[in-house]
XYZ file of C-alpha atoms in Angstrom:
341
model
C 141.947 -124.359 25.159
C 144.091 -122.325 22.892
C 141.318 -120.743 20.805
C 139.877 -116.828 21.117
C 136.660 -117.112 22.961
C 133.901 -115.389 21.270
C 131.003 -114.058 23.538
C 126.994 -114.515 23.346
C 124.878 -111.762 22.288
C 121.522 -109.886 23.860
C 118.544 -109.368 21.890
C 120.031 -106.008 20.335
C 122.288 -108.203 18.185
C 119.546 -109.877 16.762
C 117.018 -106.885 16.079
C 116.887 -107.677 12.707
C 116.823 -111.411 12.693
C 113.393 -112.846 11.802
C 113.635 -116.170 13.283
C 115.002 -114.765 16.666
C 112.228 -111.879 16.680
C 109.445 -114.189 16.157
C 110.266 -116.628 19.067
C 111.490 -114.058 21.779
C 110.505 -111.193 23.383
C 110.904 -110.027 26.974
C 108.194 -111.084 29.449
C 106.318 -112.906 26.700
C 106.257 -116.775 25.965
C 105.697 -118.006 22.446
C 104.863 -121.610 21.287
C 106.521 -123.763 18.843
C 106.118 -127.397 17.907
C 108.635 -130.339 18.214
C 109.048 -132.568 15.365
C 108.351 -135.513 14.560
C 104.769 -135.220 14.827
C 104.271 -138.887 15.396
C 106.901 -141.249 16.820
C 108.737 -143.404 14.584
C 108.927 -147.110 15.471
C 110.565 -148.494 12.327
C 107.983 -147.521 9.809
C 108.589 -144.071 7.902
C 105.054 -144.113 6.747
C 104.435 -142.270 10.074
C 106.329 -139.192 8.540
C 104.686 -138.840 5.484
C 102.700 -135.642 4.941
C 104.679 -133.961 7.723
C 105.736 -131.208 5.669
C 102.137 -130.254 4.775
C 101.536 -130.171 8.428
C 104.375 -127.898 9.056
C 103.100 -125.543 6.355
C 100.001 -125.358 8.004
C 101.522 -124.586 11.503
C 103.285 -121.971 9.836
C 100.179 -120.536 8.439
C 98.279 -120.830 11.825
C 100.837 -118.450 13.427
C 103.023 -120.848 15.570
C 106.364 -119.057 16.382
C 108.791 -122.222 15.502
C 109.185 -125.510 14.355
C 112.196 -127.768 15.767
C 114.021 -130.708 14.739
C 116.318 -132.925 16.694
C 119.750 -133.988 15.730
C 120.279 -137.891 16.257
C 122.917 -138.949 13.847
C 122.599 -142.711 14.761
C 119.641 -144.703 16.128
C 120.564 -146.390 19.705
C 118.007 -149.186 20.144
C 118.854 -149.290 23.988
C 117.828 -145.354 23.915
C 114.779 -146.148 21.836
C 114.421 -142.700 20.231
C 115.289 -141.827 16.529
C 114.278 -138.261 16.966
C 112.801 -136.848 13.719
C 115.060 -139.634 11.766
C 115.939 -136.871 9.019
C 119.245 -135.314 8.997
C 118.125 -131.914 10.580
C 120.012 -129.492 8.086
C 118.856 -131.347 5.202
C 115.110 -131.419 6.501
C 115.254 -127.611 7.615
C 116.210 -126.813 4.002
C 113.297 -128.915 2.745
C 110.990 -127.393 5.329
C 111.980 -123.709 4.470
C 110.686 -124.264 1.034
C 107.411 -125.196 2.546
C 107.269 -122.399 4.740
C 107.267 -118.682 4.830
C 107.341 -117.042 8.400
C 107.792 -119.657 11.277
C 111.447 -119.966 12.778
C 113.189 -123.187 11.929
C 115.149 -124.392 15.012
C 117.567 -127.276 15.842
C 117.049 -128.748 19.083
C 119.647 -129.493 19.397
C 122.583 -129.592 16.956
C 125.497 -131.838 18.467
C 128.463 -129.457 18.351
C 130.847 -131.872 19.610
C 130.373 -134.569 16.914
C 130.646 -132.372 13.885
C 133.394 -130.160 12.767
C 132.568 -126.396 12.896
C 133.272 -125.963 9.223
C 130.512 -128.225 8.159
C 128.189 -126.896 10.849
C 128.437 -123.359 9.809
C 128.254 -124.064 6.106
C 125.001 -126.218 6.638
C 123.430 -123.316 8.946
C 124.508 -120.411 6.854
C 123.029 -122.252 3.870
C 119.623 -122.885 5.654
C 119.633 -119.290 7.143
C 119.810 -117.719 3.392
C 117.311 -120.301 2.110
C 114.901 -119.475 4.606
C 115.398 -115.691 4.659
C 117.190 -115.579 8.033
C 114.935 -117.935 10.111
C 117.492 -120.373 11.680
C 117.770 -120.471 15.366
C 120.136 -123.010 16.655
C 119.645 -124.987 19.790
C 123.023 -126.811 20.611
C 124.343 -129.161 22.669
C 127.256 -131.473 23.482
C 125.722 -134.581 22.880
C 124.122 -137.278 25.354
C 124.222 -140.668 23.295
C 127.463 -142.102 24.150
C 127.434 -144.582 21.356
C 127.638 -141.889 18.740
C 131.076 -140.607 19.827
C 133.487 -143.606 19.133
C 131.585 -144.159 15.737
C 132.933 -140.693 14.837
C 136.365 -141.689 16.137
C 136.064 -139.076 19.030
C 136.231 -139.448 22.891
C 132.894 -139.324 24.758
C 135.110 -137.633 27.787
C 136.365 -134.856 25.606
C 132.975 -133.572 24.544
C 132.831 -130.444 26.863
C 136.074 -129.021 25.645
C 135.091 -129.914 21.981
C 131.910 -128.233 22.321
C 133.430 -125.066 23.441
C 136.019 -125.040 20.819
C 133.332 -125.667 18.073
C 131.310 -122.614 19.186
C 134.293 -120.615 19.087
C 135.366 -121.632 15.742
C 131.877 -121.724 14.403
C 131.271 -118.049 15.514
C 134.414 -116.787 13.873
C 133.718 -118.696 10.497
C 130.493 -116.813 10.094
C 131.787 -113.319 11.620
C 134.845 -112.857 9.737
C 135.679 -112.290 5.768
C 139.521 -112.594 6.388
C 139.532 -115.176 9.357
C 142.892 -116.054 11.467
C 141.525 -118.939 13.315
C 143.802 -121.083 15.550
C 141.916 -123.682 17.278
C 142.822 -127.283 18.437
C 139.956 -128.155 15.527
C 141.708 -126.396 13.044
C 143.665 -123.539 11.489
C 142.402 -121.112 8.889
C 144.096 -118.016 7.489
C 143.538 -117.893 3.574
C 140.159 -118.765 3.092
C 136.807 -118.130 4.158
C 133.129 -119.336 4.491
C 130.382 -118.640 2.187
C 127.460 -117.876 2.394
C 127.154 -115.264 5.346
C 123.946 -115.596 7.409
C 121.487 -113.009 6.316
C 121.899 -110.749 9.460
C 125.346 -111.341 9.973
C 124.848 -113.884 13.171
C 122.863 -117.056 13.890
C 121.571 -117.205 17.699
C 123.000 -120.336 19.553
C 120.877 -121.531 22.128
C 122.854 -123.813 24.266
C 120.975 -126.675 25.859
C 121.304 -127.462 29.388
C 124.938 -127.005 30.726
C 126.408 -128.802 27.873
C 129.081 -129.683 30.381
C 130.097 -126.005 30.887
C 130.172 -123.709 33.921
C 127.494 -121.080 34.760
C 129.856 -118.568 33.869
C 130.503 -119.848 30.498
C 126.701 -120.024 29.916
C 126.280 -116.409 30.960
C 128.981 -115.296 28.687
C 128.573 -117.312 25.721
C 124.794 -118.401 25.229
C 122.572 -116.175 22.983
C 119.910 -117.998 24.768
C 119.378 -121.073 27.153
C 117.186 -124.190 26.594
C 116.805 -126.425 29.877
C 114.121 -129.022 30.733
C 111.173 -128.165 32.871
C 112.570 -129.512 35.984
C 109.358 -131.209 37.047
C 107.011 -128.327 36.676
C 104.073 -130.601 37.245
C 104.392 -130.046 41.022
C 104.067 -126.813 43.077
C 107.738 -126.454 43.508
C 108.674 -126.911 39.891
C 107.935 -123.271 38.943
C 109.934 -121.818 41.535
C 112.922 -123.827 40.624
C 112.650 -123.047 37.149
C 112.538 -119.223 37.840
C 115.333 -119.751 40.290
C 117.556 -121.438 37.477
C 116.566 -118.794 34.813
C 117.576 -116.055 37.427
C 120.700 -117.310 38.432
C 121.780 -117.598 34.826
C 120.671 -114.184 34.038
C 122.629 -112.947 36.608
C 125.609 -114.062 35.235
C 125.259 -112.403 31.888
C 127.879 -109.514 31.662
C 126.311 -106.202 31.033
C 122.868 -107.608 31.561
C 120.742 -107.158 28.548
C 117.885 -109.666 27.591
C 118.736 -113.125 26.439
C 115.800 -115.651 26.046
C 114.983 -118.864 27.887
C 113.299 -121.833 26.384
C 112.091 -125.281 27.759
C 109.931 -128.155 26.135
C 107.211 -130.776 27.042
C 106.135 -134.060 25.423
C 102.181 -133.796 25.666
C 99.276 -136.163 25.269
C 96.368 -133.571 24.864
C 93.419 -135.172 25.976
C 89.797 -134.403 24.496
C 88.526 -133.263 27.991
C 89.807 -129.577 28.390
C 89.333 -130.271 32.074
C 91.530 -133.159 32.424
C 94.272 -132.737 35.057
C 97.992 -132.217 34.447
C 99.137 -136.055 34.865
C 102.814 -137.118 34.220
C 102.740 -140.368 32.067
C 105.364 -142.635 31.015
C 107.753 -141.941 34.318
C 107.212 -138.346 33.600
C 108.492 -138.212 29.965
C 105.085 -137.465 28.778
C 102.455 -134.796 30.473
C 98.856 -135.729 29.731
C 96.590 -132.652 30.332
C 93.579 -131.003 28.958
C 93.971 -127.569 27.385
C 93.034 -125.684 30.579
C 96.001 -127.446 32.557
C 98.364 -126.679 29.600
C 97.656 -122.987 29.294
C 97.856 -123.171 33.182
C 101.327 -124.699 32.717
C 102.291 -122.240 30.158
C 101.441 -119.200 32.292
C 103.492 -120.536 35.065
C 106.382 -120.832 32.805
C 105.904 -117.146 31.480
C 106.108 -116.124 35.100
C 109.128 -118.161 35.776
C 110.781 -116.269 33.067
C 110.579 -118.761 30.185
C 110.113 -117.129 26.669
C 109.437 -119.873 24.492
C 107.826 -123.511 24.884
C 108.554 -126.203 22.397
C 105.553 -128.886 22.408
C 106.232 -132.392 21.245
C 102.668 -134.331 20.320
C 104.545 -137.531 18.997
C 103.380 -139.593 21.699
C 99.840 -137.966 21.844
C 96.764 -140.274 21.224
C 94.545 -137.999 19.257
C 94.887 -137.233 15.533
C 97.521 -134.556 14.652
C 94.789 -132.465 13.136
C 92.611 -132.330 16.256
C 95.501 -131.276 18.415
C 97.201 -128.664 16.152
C 93.810 -127.266 15.521
C 92.752 -126.984 19.343
C 96.111 -125.507 20.063
C 95.996 -122.967 17.133
C 92.355 -121.886 18.373
C 92.417 -122.225 22.075
C 96.093 -121.912 23.462
C 97.805 -119.739 20.843
C 95.795 -116.683 21.225
C 96.815 -116.472 24.642
C 100.546 -116.715 23.753
C 100.826 -114.800 20.621
C 103.828 -114.544 18.274
C 105.301 -111.430 18.189
C 105.709 -109.288 14.989
C 109.074 -108.737 13.668
C 111.301 -108.251 10.482
C 109.965 -110.273 7.475
C 111.938 -112.990 6.166
C 114.187 -112.186 3.361
C 112.774 -114.561 0.838
C 114.314 -115.283 -2.420
C 113.969 -117.361 -5.102
C 117.547 -119.061 -5.204
């Protein structure tokens, strides 16, 4: 690969990182909200007022808000994500919030140059006082790669190269970077992250080996693996254990998962997969049960998407905050380094 491999880090490297500490603690599970709050179907009006809801999510004490990275809308895929550019929108949300972690889920590292990724990420981290946590991925929409002039089949190698280049840019004040993605020796990147490092949470395998994930990922984001049935949590626990067994030297590194939910009015409504399993309809008791199963399996953060839900956003956020969040509280940690730039 012709580039110096930099490694992932355990929780000790992020002891002073406000975003990381708000989301992750051993043997605990925290809650985040995935954006958009309403599914985009061609009308931008559904996104009006979303930032005010994010401010409320911050005030209520949720651990994180997540934004997806979908550069181009593919009609055959049918999902435009949260529409806005993730970094631009996180900069906007940083000005509307004070505590909540700001998370990409997931930035496509195979498409963009690591200099641009690092510049945007370090800027958001500074503007938010150290609250940026980056979910990263190799990309799953084949139509985007030729649009960038890239080969879809080369995304695995580009992903690993980009992670290495990104970390060197953030870490060094006088970098000597020799990578297939570029060479750098007489300049350096500004700004630097608030605490010196931005957590990189790898999504799925991103077409890497389990050994690479154990060595390089600061955390791991995987799908819940059919946790609607009795075998799901067991398989999820085995997956998490296998990954953690591959972490050199041990040490805590967090695992995350996500679910799109349609929270029913009836708190006793049973967990029922909808839309081919893509959405889980459930009452809050079933949701609490599921989150408890995830925590037992080793999951440290659950990102809940409510864009497909039938009830008003206000009702869902209020119920989650009053009835669910107290059972999965957000840890206290270092205060964000907020400044008026």
